[in-house]
Tab-separated table of C-alpha atoms and ligand atoms in Angstrom:
chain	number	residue	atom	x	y	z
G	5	UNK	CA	99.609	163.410	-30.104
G	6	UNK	CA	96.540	165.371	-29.482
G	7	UNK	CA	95.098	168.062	-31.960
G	8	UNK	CA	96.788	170.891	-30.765
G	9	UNK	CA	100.382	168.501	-30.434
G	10	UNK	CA	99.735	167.658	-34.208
G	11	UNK	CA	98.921	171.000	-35.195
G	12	UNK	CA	102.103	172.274	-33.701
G	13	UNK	CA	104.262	169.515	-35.380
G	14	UNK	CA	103.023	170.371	-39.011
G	15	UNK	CA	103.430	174.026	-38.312
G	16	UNK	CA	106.757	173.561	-37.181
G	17	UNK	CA	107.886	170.809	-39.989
G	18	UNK	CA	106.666	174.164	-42.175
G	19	UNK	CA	109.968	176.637	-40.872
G	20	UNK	CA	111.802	173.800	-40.409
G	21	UNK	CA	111.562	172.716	-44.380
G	22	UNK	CA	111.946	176.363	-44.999
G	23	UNK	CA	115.109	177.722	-42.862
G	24	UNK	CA	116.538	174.407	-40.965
G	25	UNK	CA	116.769	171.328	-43.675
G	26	UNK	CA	119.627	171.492	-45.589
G	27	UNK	CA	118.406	171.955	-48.740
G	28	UNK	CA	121.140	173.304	-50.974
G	29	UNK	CA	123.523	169.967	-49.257
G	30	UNK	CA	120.815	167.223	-49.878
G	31	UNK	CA	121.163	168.437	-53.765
G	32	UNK	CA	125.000	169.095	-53.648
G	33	UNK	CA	125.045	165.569	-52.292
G	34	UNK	CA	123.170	163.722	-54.252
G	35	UNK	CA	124.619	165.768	-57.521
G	36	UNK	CA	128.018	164.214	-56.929
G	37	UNK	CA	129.207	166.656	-58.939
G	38	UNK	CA	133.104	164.735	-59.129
G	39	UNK	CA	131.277	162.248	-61.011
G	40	UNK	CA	128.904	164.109	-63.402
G	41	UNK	CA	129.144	166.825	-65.705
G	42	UNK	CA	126.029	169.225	-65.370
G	43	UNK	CA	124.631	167.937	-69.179
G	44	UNK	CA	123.946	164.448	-67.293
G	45	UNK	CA	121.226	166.237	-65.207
G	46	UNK	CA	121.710	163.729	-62.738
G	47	UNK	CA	120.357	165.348	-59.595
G	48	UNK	CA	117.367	165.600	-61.940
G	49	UNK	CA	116.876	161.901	-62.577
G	50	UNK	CA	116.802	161.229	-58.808
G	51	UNK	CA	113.561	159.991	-57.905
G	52	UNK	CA	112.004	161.372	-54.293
G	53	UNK	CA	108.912	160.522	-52.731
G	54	UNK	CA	107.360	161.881	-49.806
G	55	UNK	CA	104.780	161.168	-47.368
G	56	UNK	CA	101.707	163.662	-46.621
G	57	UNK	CA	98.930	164.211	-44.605
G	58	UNK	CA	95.504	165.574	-45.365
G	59	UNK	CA	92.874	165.362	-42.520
G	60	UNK	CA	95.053	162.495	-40.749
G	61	UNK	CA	95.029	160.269	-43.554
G	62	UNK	CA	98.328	160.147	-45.124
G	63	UNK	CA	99.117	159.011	-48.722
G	64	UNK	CA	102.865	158.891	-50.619
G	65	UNK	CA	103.720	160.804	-53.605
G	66	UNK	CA	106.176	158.736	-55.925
G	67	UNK	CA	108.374	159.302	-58.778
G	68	UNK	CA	109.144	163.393	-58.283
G	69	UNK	CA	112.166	164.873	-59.808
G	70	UNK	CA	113.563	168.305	-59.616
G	71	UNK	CA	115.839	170.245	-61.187
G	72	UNK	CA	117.435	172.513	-58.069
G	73	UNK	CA	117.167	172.820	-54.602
G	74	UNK	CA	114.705	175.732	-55.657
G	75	UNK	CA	112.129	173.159	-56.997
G	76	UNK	CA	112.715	170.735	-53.976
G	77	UNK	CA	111.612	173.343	-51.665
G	78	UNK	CA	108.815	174.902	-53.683
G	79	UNK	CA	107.536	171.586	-53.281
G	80	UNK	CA	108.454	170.955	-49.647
G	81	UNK	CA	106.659	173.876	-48.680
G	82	UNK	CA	103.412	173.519	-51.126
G	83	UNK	CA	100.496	172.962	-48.880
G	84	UNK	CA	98.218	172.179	-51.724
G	85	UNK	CA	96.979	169.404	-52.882
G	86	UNK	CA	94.352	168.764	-55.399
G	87	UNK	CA	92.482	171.974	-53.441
G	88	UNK	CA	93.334	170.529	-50.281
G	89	UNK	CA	95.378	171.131	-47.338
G	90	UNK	CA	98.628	168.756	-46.832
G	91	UNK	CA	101.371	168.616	-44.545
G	92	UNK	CA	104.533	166.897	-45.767
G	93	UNK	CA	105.918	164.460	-43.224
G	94	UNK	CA	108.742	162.588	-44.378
G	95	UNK	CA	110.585	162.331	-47.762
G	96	UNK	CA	112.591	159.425	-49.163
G	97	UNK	CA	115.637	159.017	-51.338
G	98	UNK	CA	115.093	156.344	-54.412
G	99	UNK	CA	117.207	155.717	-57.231
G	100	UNK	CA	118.605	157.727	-60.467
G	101	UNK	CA	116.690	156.521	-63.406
G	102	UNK	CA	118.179	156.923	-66.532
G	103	UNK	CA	115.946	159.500	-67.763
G	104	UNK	CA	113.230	162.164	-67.066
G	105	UNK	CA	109.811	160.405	-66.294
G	106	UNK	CA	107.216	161.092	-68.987
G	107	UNK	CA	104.080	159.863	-68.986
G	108	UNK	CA	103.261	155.714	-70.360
G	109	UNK	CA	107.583	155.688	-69.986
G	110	UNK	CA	109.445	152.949	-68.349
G	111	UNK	CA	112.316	154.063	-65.586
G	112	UNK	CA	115.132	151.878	-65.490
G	113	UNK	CA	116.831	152.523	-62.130
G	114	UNK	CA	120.213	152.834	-62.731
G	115	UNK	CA	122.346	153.719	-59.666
G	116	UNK	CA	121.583	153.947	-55.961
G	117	UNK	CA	123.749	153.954	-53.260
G	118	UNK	CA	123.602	150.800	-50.973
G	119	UNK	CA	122.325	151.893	-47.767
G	120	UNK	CA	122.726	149.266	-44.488
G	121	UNK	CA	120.204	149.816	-42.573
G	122	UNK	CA	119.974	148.071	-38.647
G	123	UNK	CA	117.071	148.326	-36.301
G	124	UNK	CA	117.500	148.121	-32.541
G	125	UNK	CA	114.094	145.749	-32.876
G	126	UNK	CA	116.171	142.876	-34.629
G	127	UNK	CA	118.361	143.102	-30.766
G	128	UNK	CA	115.259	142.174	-29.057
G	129	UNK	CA	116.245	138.830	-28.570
G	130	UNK	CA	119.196	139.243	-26.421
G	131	UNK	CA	117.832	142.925	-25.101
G	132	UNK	CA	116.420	143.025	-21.658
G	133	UNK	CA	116.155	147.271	-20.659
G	134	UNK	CA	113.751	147.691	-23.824
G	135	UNK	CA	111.886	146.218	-25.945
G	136	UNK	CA	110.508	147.125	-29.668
G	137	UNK	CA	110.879	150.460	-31.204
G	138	UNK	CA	112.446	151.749	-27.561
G	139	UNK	CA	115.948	152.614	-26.730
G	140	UNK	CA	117.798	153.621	-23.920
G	141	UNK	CA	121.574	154.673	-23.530
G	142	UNK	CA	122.171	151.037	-22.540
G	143	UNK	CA	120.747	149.156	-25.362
G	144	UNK	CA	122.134	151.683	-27.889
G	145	UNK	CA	125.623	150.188	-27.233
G	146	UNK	CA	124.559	147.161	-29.597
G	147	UNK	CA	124.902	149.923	-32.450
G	148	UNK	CA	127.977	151.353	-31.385
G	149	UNK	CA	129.357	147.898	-31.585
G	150	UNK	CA	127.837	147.036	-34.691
G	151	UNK	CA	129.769	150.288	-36.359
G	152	UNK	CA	133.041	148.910	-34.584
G	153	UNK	CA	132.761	145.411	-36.294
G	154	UNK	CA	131.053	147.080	-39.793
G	155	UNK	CA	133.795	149.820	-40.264
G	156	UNK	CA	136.796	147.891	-41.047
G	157	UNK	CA	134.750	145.323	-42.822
G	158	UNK	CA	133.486	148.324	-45.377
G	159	UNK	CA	136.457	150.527	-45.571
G	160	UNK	CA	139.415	147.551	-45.025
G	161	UNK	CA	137.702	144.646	-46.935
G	162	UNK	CA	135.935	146.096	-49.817
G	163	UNK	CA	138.314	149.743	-49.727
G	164	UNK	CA	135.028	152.166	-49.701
G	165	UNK	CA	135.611	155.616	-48.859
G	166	UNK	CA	132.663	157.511	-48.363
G	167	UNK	CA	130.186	156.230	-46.315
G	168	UNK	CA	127.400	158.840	-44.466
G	169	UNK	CA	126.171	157.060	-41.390
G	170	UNK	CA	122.997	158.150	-40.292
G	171	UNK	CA	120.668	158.765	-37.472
G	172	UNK	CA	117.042	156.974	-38.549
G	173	UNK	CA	115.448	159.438	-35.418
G	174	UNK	CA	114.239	156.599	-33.047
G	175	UNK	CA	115.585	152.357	-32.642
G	176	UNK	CA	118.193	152.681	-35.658
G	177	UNK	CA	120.552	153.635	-38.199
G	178	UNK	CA	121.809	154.010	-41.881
G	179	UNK	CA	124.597	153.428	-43.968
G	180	UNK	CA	124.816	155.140	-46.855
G	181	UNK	CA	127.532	153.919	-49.029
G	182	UNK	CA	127.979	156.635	-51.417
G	183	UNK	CA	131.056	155.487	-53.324
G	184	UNK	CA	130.816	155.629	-57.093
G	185	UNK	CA	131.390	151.886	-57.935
G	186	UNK	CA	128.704	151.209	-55.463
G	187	UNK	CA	126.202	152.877	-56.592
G	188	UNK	CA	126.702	151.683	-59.845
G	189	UNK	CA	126.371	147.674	-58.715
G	190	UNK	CA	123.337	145.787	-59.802
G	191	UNK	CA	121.259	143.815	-57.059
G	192	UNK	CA	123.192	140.578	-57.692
G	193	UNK	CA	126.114	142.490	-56.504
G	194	UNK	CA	124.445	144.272	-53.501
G	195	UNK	CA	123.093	140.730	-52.445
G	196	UNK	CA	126.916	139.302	-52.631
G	197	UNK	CA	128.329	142.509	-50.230
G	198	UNK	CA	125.208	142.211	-47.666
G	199	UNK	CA	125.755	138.134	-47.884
G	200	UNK	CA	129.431	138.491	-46.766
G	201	UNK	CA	128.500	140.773	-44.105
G	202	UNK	CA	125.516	138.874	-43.062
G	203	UNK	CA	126.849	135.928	-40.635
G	204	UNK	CA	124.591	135.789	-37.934
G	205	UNK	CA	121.283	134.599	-39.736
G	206	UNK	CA	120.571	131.374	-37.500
G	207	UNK	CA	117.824	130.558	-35.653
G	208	UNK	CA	117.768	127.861	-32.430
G	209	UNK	CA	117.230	124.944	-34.704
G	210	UNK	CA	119.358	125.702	-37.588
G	211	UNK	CA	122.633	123.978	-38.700
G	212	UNK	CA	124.792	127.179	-38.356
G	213	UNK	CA	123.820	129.612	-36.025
G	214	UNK	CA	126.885	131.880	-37.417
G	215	UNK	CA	127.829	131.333	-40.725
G	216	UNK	CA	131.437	130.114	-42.116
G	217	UNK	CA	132.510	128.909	-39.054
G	218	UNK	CA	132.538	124.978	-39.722
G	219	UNK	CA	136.464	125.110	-39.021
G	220	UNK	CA	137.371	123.759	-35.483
G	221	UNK	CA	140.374	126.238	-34.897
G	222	UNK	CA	139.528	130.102	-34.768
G	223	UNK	CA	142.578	130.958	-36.212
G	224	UNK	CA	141.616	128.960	-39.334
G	225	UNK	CA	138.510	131.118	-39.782
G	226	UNK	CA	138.043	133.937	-42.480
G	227	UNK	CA	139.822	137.052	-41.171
G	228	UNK	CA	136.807	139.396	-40.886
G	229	UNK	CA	135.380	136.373	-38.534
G	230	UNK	CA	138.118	136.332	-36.466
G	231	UNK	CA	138.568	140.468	-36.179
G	232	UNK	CA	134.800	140.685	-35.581
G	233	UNK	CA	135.236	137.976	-32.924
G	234	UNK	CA	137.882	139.940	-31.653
G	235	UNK	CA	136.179	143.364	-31.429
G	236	UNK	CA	132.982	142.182	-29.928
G	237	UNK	CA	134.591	140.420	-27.008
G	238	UNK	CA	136.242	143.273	-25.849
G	239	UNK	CA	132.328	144.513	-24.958
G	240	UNK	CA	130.605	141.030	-24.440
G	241	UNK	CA	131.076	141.585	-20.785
G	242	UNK	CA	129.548	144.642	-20.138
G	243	UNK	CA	126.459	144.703	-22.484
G	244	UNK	CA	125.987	140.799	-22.242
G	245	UNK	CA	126.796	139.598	-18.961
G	246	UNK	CA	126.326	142.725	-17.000
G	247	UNK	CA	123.789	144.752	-18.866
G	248	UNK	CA	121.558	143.024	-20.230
G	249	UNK	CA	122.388	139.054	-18.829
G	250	UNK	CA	121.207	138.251	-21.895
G	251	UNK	CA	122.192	134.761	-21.033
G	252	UNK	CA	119.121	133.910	-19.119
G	253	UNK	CA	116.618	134.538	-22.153
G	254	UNK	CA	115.235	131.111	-23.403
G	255	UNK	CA	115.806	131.817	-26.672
G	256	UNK	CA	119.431	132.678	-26.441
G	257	UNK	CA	119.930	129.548	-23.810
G	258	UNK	CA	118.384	127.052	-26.711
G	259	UNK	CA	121.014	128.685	-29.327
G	260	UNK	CA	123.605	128.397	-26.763
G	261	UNK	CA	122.765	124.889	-26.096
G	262	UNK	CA	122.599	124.451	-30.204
G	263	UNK	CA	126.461	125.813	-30.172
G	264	UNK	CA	127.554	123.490	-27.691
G	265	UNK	CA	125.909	120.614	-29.063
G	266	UNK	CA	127.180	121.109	-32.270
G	267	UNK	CA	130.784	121.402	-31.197
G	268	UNK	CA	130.713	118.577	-28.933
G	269	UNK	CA	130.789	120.595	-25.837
G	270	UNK	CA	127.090	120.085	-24.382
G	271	UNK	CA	126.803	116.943	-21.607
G	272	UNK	CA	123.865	116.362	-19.789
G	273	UNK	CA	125.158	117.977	-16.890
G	274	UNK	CA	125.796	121.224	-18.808
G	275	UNK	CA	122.902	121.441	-20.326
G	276	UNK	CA	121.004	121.146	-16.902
G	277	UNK	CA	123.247	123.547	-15.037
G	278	UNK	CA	122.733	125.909	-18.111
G	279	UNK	CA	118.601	125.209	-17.781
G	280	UNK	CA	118.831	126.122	-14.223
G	281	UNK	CA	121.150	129.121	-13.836
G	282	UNK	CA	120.068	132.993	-14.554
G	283	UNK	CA	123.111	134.708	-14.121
G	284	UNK	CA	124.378	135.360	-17.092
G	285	UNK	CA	128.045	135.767	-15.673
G	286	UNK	CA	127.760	132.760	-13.704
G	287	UNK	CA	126.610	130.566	-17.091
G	288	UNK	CA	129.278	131.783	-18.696
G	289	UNK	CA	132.088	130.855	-16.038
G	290	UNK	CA	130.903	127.493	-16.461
G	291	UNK	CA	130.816	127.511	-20.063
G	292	UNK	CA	134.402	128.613	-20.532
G	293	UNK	CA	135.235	126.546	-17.371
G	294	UNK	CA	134.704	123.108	-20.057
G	295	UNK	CA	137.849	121.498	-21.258
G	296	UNK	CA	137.829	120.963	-25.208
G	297	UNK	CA	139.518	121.819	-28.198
G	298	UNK	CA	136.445	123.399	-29.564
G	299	UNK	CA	135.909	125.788	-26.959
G	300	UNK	CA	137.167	128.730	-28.065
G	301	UNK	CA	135.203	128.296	-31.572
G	302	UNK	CA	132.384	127.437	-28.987
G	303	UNK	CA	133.009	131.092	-27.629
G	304	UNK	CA	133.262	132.814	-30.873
G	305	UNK	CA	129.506	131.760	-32.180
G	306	UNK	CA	128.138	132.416	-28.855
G	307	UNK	CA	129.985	135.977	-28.781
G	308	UNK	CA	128.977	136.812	-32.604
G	309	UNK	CA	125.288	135.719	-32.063
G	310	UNK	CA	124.948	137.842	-29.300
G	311	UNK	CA	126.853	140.937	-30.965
G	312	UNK	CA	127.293	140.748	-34.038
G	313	UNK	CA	125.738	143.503	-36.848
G	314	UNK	CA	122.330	141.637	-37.513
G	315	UNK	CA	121.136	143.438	-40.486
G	316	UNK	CA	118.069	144.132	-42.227
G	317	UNK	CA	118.810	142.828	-45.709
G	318	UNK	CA	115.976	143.665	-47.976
G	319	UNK	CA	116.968	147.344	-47.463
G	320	UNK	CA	120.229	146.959	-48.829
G	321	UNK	CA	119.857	144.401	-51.730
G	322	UNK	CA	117.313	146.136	-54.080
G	323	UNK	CA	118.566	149.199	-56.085
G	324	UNK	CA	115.335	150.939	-56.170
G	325	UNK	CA	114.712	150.794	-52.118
G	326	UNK	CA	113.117	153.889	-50.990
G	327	UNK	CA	114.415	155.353	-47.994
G	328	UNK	CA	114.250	158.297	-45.392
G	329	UNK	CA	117.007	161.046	-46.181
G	330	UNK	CA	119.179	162.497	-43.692
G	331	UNK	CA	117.606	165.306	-41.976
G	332	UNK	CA	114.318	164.375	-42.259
G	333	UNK	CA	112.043	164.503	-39.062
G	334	UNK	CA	111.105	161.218	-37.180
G	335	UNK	CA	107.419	161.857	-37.041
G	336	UNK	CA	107.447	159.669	-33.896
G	337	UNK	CA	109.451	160.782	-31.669
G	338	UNK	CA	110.075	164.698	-33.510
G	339	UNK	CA	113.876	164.132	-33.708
G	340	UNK	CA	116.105	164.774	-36.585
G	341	UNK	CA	117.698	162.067	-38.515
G	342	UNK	CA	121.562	163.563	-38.033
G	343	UNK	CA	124.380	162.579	-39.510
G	344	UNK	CA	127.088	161.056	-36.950
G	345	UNK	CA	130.720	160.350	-37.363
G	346	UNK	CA	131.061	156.526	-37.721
G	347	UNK	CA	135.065	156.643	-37.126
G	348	UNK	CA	133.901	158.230	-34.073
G	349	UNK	CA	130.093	156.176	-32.852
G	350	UNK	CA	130.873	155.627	-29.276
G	351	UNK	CA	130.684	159.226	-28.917
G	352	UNK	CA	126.913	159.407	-30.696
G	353	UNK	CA	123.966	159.389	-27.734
G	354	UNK	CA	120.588	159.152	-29.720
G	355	UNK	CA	119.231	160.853	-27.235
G	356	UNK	CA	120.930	164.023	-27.031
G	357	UNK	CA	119.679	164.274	-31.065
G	358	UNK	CA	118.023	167.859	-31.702
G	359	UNK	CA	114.354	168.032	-31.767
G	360	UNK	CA	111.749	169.697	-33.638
G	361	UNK	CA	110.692	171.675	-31.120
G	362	UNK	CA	113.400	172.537	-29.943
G	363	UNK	CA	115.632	173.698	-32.878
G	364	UNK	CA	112.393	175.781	-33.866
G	365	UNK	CA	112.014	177.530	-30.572
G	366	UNK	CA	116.086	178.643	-30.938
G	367	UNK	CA	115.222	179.782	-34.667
G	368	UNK	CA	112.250	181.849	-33.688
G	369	UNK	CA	114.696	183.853	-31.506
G	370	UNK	CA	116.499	184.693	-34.758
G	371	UNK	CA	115.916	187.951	-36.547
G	372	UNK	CA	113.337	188.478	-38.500
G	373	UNK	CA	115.659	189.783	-41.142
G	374	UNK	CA	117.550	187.170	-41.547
G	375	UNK	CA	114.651	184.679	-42.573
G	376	UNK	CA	113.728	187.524	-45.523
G	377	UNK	CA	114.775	185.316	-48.860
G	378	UNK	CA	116.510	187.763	-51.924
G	379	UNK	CA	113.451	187.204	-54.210
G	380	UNK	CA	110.631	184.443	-55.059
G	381	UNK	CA	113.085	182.856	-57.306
G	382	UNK	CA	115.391	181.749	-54.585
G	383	UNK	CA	115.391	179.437	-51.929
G	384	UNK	CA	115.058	180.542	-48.494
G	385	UNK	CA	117.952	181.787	-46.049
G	386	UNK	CA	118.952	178.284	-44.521
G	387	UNK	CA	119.430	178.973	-41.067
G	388	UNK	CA	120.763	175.646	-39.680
G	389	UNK	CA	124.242	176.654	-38.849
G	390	UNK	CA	123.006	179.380	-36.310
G	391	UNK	CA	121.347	176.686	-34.405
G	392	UNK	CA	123.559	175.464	-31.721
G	393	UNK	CA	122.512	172.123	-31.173
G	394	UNK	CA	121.919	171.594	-34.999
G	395	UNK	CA	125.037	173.060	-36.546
G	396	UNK	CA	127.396	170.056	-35.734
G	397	UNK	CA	125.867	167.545	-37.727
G	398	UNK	CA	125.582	170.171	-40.580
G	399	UNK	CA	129.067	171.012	-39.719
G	400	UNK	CA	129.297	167.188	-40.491
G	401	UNK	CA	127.165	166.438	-43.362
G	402	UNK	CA	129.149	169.461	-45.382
G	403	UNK	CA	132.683	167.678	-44.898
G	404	UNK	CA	131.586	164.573	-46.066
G	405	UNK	CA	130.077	166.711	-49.544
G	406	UNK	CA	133.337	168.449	-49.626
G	407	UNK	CA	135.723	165.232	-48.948
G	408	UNK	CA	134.202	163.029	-51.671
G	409	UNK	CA	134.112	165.860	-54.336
G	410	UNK	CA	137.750	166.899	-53.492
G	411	UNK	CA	140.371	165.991	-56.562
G	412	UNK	CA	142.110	162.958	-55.574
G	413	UNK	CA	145.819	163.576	-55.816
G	414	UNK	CA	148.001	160.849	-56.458
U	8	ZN	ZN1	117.373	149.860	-23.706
C-alpha cells in the first residue's frame, strides 16, 4: 500500500468501526446470555486485545475489558494514544477470566470457546494453482471439503450444536465452537478433541502417514475414518487428479510410495512407473490397477493424506489463544472476516467476501441522518443491514445469537 492507500484504509476502518461492525452482536454473543445471569458480568471478564498503528509501527494492547458495547466502541474509535495518533487494525477474542483485572492480580482463564482454525498454507503440499497465503476458487475447494468431513465429526460424534464458522479474510478459516460444555473444557480436554480429529499428521518417513489405520480391512476402521474416507473420495477426482494432479509433486509421490510400501503393495516396478509418470490420473489407474487385499486401505491413506482437514493445532488446544473476531478487517487483503453457513460451505466463494472499500463507498451513499447517534452516551446507528453485500452474513451471525439463546424445549 502506498501513503495515500494506507491513509484511506485507516480512514475507512474509522466508519466502518463506527456504523458497519456489529457491535451490539459481538457483545450479545459473547454474553451468552442463556448461560449467565447479568450479576456474573461475564461479557465483562472477556479479555480483548487489539492491534494498532502509530506512524507504521504497530504494537498490541492486551488484557482490555468492557462493560457494554458502548465501552467497546468508545475504544474502537479512540484515536489517542499516550498523545499520539493510532489507528486500530485488528482486534482479538481471548478468554473469560474469572475476574476483573486489577493491577499486581493474577487472571485465571476460565472458559474459551475452542476455535479450529485451518490455513490454505498447510495444503501447499498437494496444491499446484497457488502457493502460500494465495487462493483461488480452485484451491478453496480443499476447505469446502474439509467442512464436509469436520461437520459430522463435530455435530454427530461429539453432539455440539453451535458452532460459528468463520471467514479469516484471506488463505483460511475458523471454527468457533461456542457450546457451553466446550468452553468450559480445560486444555487436556481440548488436546483430546483436536487429537481425535487430527489423523493426517505424517510426514514421508514416518510410520503412519494417517493415523489409526493399522487394520488391513477398511471396514474394520473407526467409523469417522471410514465416513471421512468416504466423503473425500467423492471429490478426490476432481481437485486431485484433475485440478491440481497433485500426484506428480515429489513430496506426495515419496508418501505415496511410503503407503504402498507399508501395505505391501510397492514392487520395484511400481515404484519406477510411479517415479516416471506425471499424470496424476494415469498414476492412479495403475495404483488401483494392483491386485491385493490391502488395496483399498492402500486407497484410503492416500485419499485422507491428500484431503483430509489438516489442522493447525496450537490454535485450538490452549484456552487462552488469542484470536481475530468475526468481522474484523483482513488488513491484507481489506476483506471482512464473514460468517458463512457451514451446513451450507460449498456455496461460500472467498472471493465474492465484501470489502472495505467497498461496503464504505455503499454507506457513504446513506443519509446523513441516519448516521446521527441519539446522544454521546450511546453507541452509534449500526448501519450494516442496509448494506447489500454485507447484510447476509449479519443476517447470519444474528440467527446463530438467537438459535443458541433460544429455550430448549423438550
Ligand atoms: Zn489456488
Amino acid at each position: 500500500m502506498n501513503d495515500q492507500d494506507q491513509m484511506d484504509f485507516y480512514r475507512n476502518l474509522h466508519f466502518y468501526y463506527k456504523h458497519l461492525f456489529p457491535i451490539q452482536m459481538i457483545v450479545d454473543w459473547l454474553s451468552y446470555a442463556k448461560d449467565n445471569q447479568p450479576e456474573l458480568r461475564y461479557f465483562s471478564r472477556r479479555e480483548f486485545s487489539f492491534e494498532r498503528s502509530i506512524d507504521g509501527e504497530t504494537f498490541y494492547q492486551r488484557y482490555q475489558q468492557f462493560q457494554n458495547a458502548y465501552g467497546l466502541q468508545k475504544f474502537l474509535l479512540d484515536n489517542k494514544q499516550n498523545d499520539q495518533t493510532s489507528t486500530l487494525i485488528k482486534y482479538d477474542i481471548g478468554a473469560v477470566f474469572d475476574k476483573l483485572p486489577k493491577k499486581g492480580e493474577k487472571l485465571k482463564a476460565m472458559e474459551k470457546e475452542i476455535v479450529i482454525d485451518i490455513d490454505m498454507d498447510a495444503y501447499d503440499e498437494v496444491r499446484t494453482c497457488c502457493q502460500g497465503a494465495k487462493i483461488c476458487e480452485k484451491c478453496w475447494k480443499f476447505l469446502q471439503v474439509a467442512c464436509d468431513i469436520l461437520r459430522p465429526a463435530l455435530f454427530q460424534d461429539f453432539g455440539l450444536e453451535h458452532i460459528l464458522a468463520v471467514y479469516s479474510g484471506r488463505r483460511g478459516i475458523h471454527l468457533w465452537v461456542c457450546d457451553s460444555h466446550i468452553r468450559k473444557s480445560t486444555n487436556e480436554v481440548r488436546s483430546a478433541i483436536i487429537g481425535y480429529l487430527n489423523i493426517n499428521t505424517g510426514n514421508a518417513d514416518a510410520e503412519e502417514i494417517i493415523r489409526e489405520v493399522k487394520q488391513e480391512k477398511v471396514e474394520k476402521l473407526h467409523p469417522s475414518i471410514q465416513r471421512a474416507y468416504f466423503i473425500a473420495q467423492q471429490f478426490f477426482k476432481q481437485i486431485i487428479l484433475i485440478d491440481q494432479n497433485s500426484l506428480k509433486i515429489e513430496n506426495v509421490k515419496k508418501k505415496i510410495l511410503t503407503i504402498l510400501k507399508q501395505t505391501k503393495i510397492l514392487n520395484p516396478k511400481l515404484e519406477k512407473s510411479i517415479q516416471e509418470i506425471n499424470d496424476s490420473s494415469q498414476i492412479w489407474d495403475l495404483i488401483c490397477s494392483q491386485d491385493s487385499e490391502r488395496l483399498e486401505i492402500a486407497k484410503l491413506q492416500i485419499i485422507l493424506m491428500c484431503l483430509y482437514p489438516r489442522l493447525d493445532a496450537h490454535v485450538s488446544t490452549t484456552i487462552n489463544h488469542l484470536l481475530k473476531g468475526p468481522f474484523s478487517i483482513h488488513p491484507k487483503t481489506q476483506r471482512v472476516c464473514v460468517p458463512f453457513n457451514l451446513k451450507n460451505s460449498s456455496q461460500f466463494n472467498p472471493l465474492d467476501t465484501p470489502t472495505l472499500p467497498s461496503i464504505i463507498k455503499q454507506l457513504a451513499q446513506l443519509p446523513d441522518e441516519l448516521k446521527q447517534r441519539e446522544n454521546e452516551n450511546k453507541i452509534f446507528p449500526f448501519l450494516g443491514k442496509e448494506i447489500p453485500s454485507l447484510s447476509p452474513y449479519i443476517q447470519l451471525f444474528e440467527d446463530f445469537i438467537s438459535k443458541y439463546n433460544k429455550p430448549k424445549i423438550n
